Amino acid sequence: LMRHPLFFLAILLAGCAPAGPNLPIDEPGWHDEVIYHVSQRSFYDSNGDRHGDLNGFVEKLPYLKELGVTAILFMPLYQSNLYHNYFPTDYTAIDPEYGTMEEYLDFVRAVHAHGLKFIMDMETQYAANGHPWFDDSYKNPSSPFTNYIYYADDRNERPAQMFAGPDDSLLTLQAWPDVRFNIVFLNLNAPEIRSWLKDFYAHWVDPNGDGLFDDGVDGFRLDHIMDDLDYKGIFTSMYANVWKPVLDHVYTINPDLFIVGEQSNWLEFGEEMMAQTGATASFGFPIRFAISGAPTIYMGGRIDPADRDELNATKIKAAVEETMRRIPKDRYFLNFIENHDMERWASAMEGDRGRVRAAGALNLLLPGIPSIYYGQELGLPGLVGEWGHDGNHIPVRDAFPWTPNPEDAGIAAFAKDTGPWWDVSYFNTPEIERLALSAQKNEPGSTWHFYRALIALRKRHQPLMFGDYATIPHPDSTVYAFSRSLDEERIVAVFNLSDEAKSFSLEEVDAAGYHPLFGETVNDTGRLALDGFGFAVLGR
């Protein structure tokens, strides 16, 4: 969950030498994973209350296997007054709308029984009103929890807050039209909180302490990770003094944990964060924004399509090469084009089929670990709203359309009839008849079949998971060609990132003697013919 309102995207990248894979194929790693990032509240409802839940997710694990993804990344699960479960009121409890703690443990065991992995989103730097640490200590210096919340005064009247200055009184934020809340900082300088963090993270790694991990997470996503929290100068050197001790501790329990830090500044590559904290991975924000061409990042507004320069081959090449140069070989980066904070790609591209599929292919074929946001495989639309409160992001966290009818069993339409976000839901458009999974499964040319086939292609060819990457030069600046190589196998991907149809000899893209594995094909004259925003994957 991002909190800064605006960053300017100004990445001027110089070309650099091709880089190799981050880990050798014979070492344990995550290069062969495909992560499914999901708002669990929006996925599948097992009990008829319109809220996605853990039991419902267990029912749909076969769907994830069918799609081909291998790991699941949830948004936070712990109890909160907010629908997205950031800013908790109780870190120790599972949100009852998701289920009980025992149902959570059953869910994790089921995930592992299906051969999948589970990554838990962790946001452990704040508390909201309703949390006993804050409620009991606010204006009460004698509270046993006084040192758990950071106060700037000895009367406990000025807690450090998000979006507030050091001398501001308690700031009230709006979650819904009729729901307001406060966000305060945990006292991350206090020994009590630092000890609690270690214990809290360790609990999810091995909940019953038996040394087995059938009921434990396979990794964490660290939300909004910063060295100086919210640039307030209160909690500094957090990478070394807070996060590294926590991660070192959980690695002693399970050294194979996958820990991805969401760098708070989306313009950064994350290498400094990983080096200082010991995190396993960062997010490939620079690649994502090179693909989208968005010059700015709005956390509460929309990007004017006129300001875009999406799918610019030169910028994507530079971003990939710079990412490969910066990220150490023993670390990872996640590739993505959608997440829970951003506009849906299909809406950003105004439904343009070629642009939607080209970006999806880059998501899965480029180096890095691909992360697919739930519904991306259906081409779901969704734009961040401008209603002035926490409902803004519901359109990009809408219910997964198993069927076109939001009244059908299982549809997790938790936001139905609750505000203007429902008025713009895809369930209220004619497009839902085409977008729903029930329709797409029956249409061989659907976006769902496209993603399923691409994921299967990636799994069949190890260079697409583990292989070295090299850009293939081409005189046409709208052509992006690259190879992925491992041992004796080499795969070539060629993208026409323009509106105009183009054709190439195979020699032009260093693929003489290759044949198409996916995408468009070689024509009768022996040339590779690509439609506008078309692509082809070639192998020997």
JSON list of N, CA and C in Angstrom, two decimals, residues 8 12 29 55 84 88 102 206 263 276 295 367 458 475 483:
[
{"chain": "A", "resi": 8, "resn": "PHE", "atom": "N", "xyz": [7.70, 11.72, -9.57]},
{"chain": "A", "resi": 8, "resn": "PHE", "atom": "CA", "xyz": [7.92, 11.96, -10.98]},
{"chain": "A", "resi": 8, "resn": "PHE", "atom": "C", "xyz": [8.84, 10.87, -11.52]},
{"chain": "A", "resi": 12, "resn": "LEU", "atom": "N", "xyz": [16.51, 7.99, -16.61]},
{"chain": "A", "resi": 12, "resn": "LEU", "atom": "CA", "xyz": [17.30, 8.11, -17.82]},
{"chain": "A", "resi": 12, "resn": "LEU", "atom": "C", "xyz": [18.37, 7.03, -17.75]},
{"chain": "A", "resi": 29, "resn": "GLY", "atom": "N", "xyz": [15.71, -21.91, -5.61]},
{"chain": "A", "resi": 29, "resn": "GLY", "atom": "CA", "xyz": [15.39, -20.54, -5.97]},
{"chain": "A", "resi": 29, "resn": "GLY", "atom": "C", "xyz": [13.95, -20.39, -6.41]},
{"chain": "A", "resi": 55, "resn": "ASN", "atom": "N", "xyz": [-11.78, -20.28, 3.23]},
{"chain": "A", "resi": 55, "resn": "ASN", "atom": "CA", "xyz": [-12.38, -21.53, 2.76]},
{"chain": "A", "resi": 55, "resn": "ASN", "atom": "C", "xyz": [-12.72, -21.44, 1.28]},
{"chain": "A", "resi": 84, "resn": "HIS", "atom": "N", "xyz": [-9.17, -3.37, 3.13]},
{"chain": "A", "resi": 84, "resn": "HIS", "atom": "CA", "xyz": [-7.93, -3.94, 2.59]},
{"chain": "A", "resi": 84, "resn": "HIS", "atom": "C", "xyz": [-7.03, -4.49, 3.68]},
{"chain": "A", "resi": 88, "resn": "PRO", "atom": "N", "xyz": [-3.82, -2.17, 11.10]},
{"chain": "A", "resi": 88, "resn": "PRO", "atom": "CA", "xyz": [-4.61, -3.13, 11.88]},
{"chain": "A", "resi": 88, "resn": "PRO", "atom": "C", "xyz": [-5.14, -2.59, 13.20]},
{"chain": "A", "resi": 102, "resn": "GLU", "atom": "N", "xyz": [-7.76, -21.26, 12.81]},
{"chain": "A", "resi": 102, "resn": "GLU", "atom": "CA", "xyz": [-7.66, -22.66, 12.38]},
{"chain": "A", "resi": 102, "resn": "GLU", "atom": "C", "xyz": [-7.94, -22.80, 10.90]},
{"chain": "A", "resi": 206, "resn": "ASP", "atom": "N", "xyz": [6.49, -20.63, 11.40]},
{"chain": "A", "resi": 206, "resn": "ASP", "atom": "CA", "xyz": [6.30, -21.97, 11.98]},
{"chain": "A", "resi": 206, "resn": "ASP", "atom": "C", "xyz": [5.27, -21.84, 13.11]},
{"chain": "A", "resi": 263, "resn": "GLN", "atom": "N", "xyz": [9.79, -1.45, -2.20]},
{"chain": "A", "resi": 263, "resn": "GLN", "atom": "CA", "xyz": [10.50, -0.20, -2.00]},
{"chain": "A", "resi": 263, "resn": "GLN", "atom": "C", "xyz": [9.50, 0.96, -2.05]},
{"chain": "A", "resi": 276, "resn": "GLN", "atom": "N", "xyz": [20.96, -4.06, 2.54]},
{"chain": "A", "resi": 276, "resn": "GLN", "atom": "CA", "xyz": [21.00, -3.69, 3.96]},
{"chain": "A", "resi": 276, "resn": "GLN", "atom": "C", "xyz": [20.05, -4.51, 4.83]},
{"chain": "A", "resi": 295, "resn": "PRO", "atom": "N", "xyz": [4.60, 9.03, -17.11]},
{"chain": "A", "resi": 295, "resn": "PRO", "atom": "CA", "xyz": [5.62, 9.95, -16.59]},
{"chain": "A", "resi": 295, "resn": "PRO", "atom": "C", "xyz": [5.45, 10.26, -15.12]},
{"chain": "A", "resi": 367, "resn": "PRO", "atom": "N", "xyz": [13.32, -11.46, -17.95]},
{"chain": "A", "resi": 367, "resn": "PRO", "atom": "CA", "xyz": [13.94, -11.97, -16.72]},
{"chain": "A", "resi": 367, "resn": "PRO", "atom": "C", "xyz": [13.17, -11.49, -15.49]},
{"chain": "A", "resi": 458, "resn": "ARG", "atom": "N", "xyz": [6.38, -20.89, -20.72]},
{"chain": "A", "resi": 458, "resn": "ARG", "atom": "CA", "xyz": [7.49, -20.55, -19.81]},
{"chain": "A", "resi": 458, "resn": "ARG", "atom": "C", "xyz": [7.97, -21.79, -19.06]},
{"chain": "A", "resi": 475, "resn": "PRO", "atom": "N", "xyz": [17.78, -2.18, -36.08]},
{"chain": "A", "resi": 475, "resn": "PRO", "atom": "CA", "xyz": [17.78, -0.76, -36.48]},
{"chain": "A", "resi": 475, "resn": "PRO", "atom": "C", "xyz": [16.46, -0.05, -36.30]},
{"chain": "A", "resi": 483, "resn": "SER", "atom": "N", "xyz": [17.04, -12.47, -26.34]},
{"chain": "A", "resi": 483, "resn": "SER", "atom": "CA", "xyz": [17.19, -13.91, -26.23]},
{"chain": "A", "resi": 483, "resn": "SER", "atom": "C", "xyz": [17.30, -14.30, -24.77]}
]
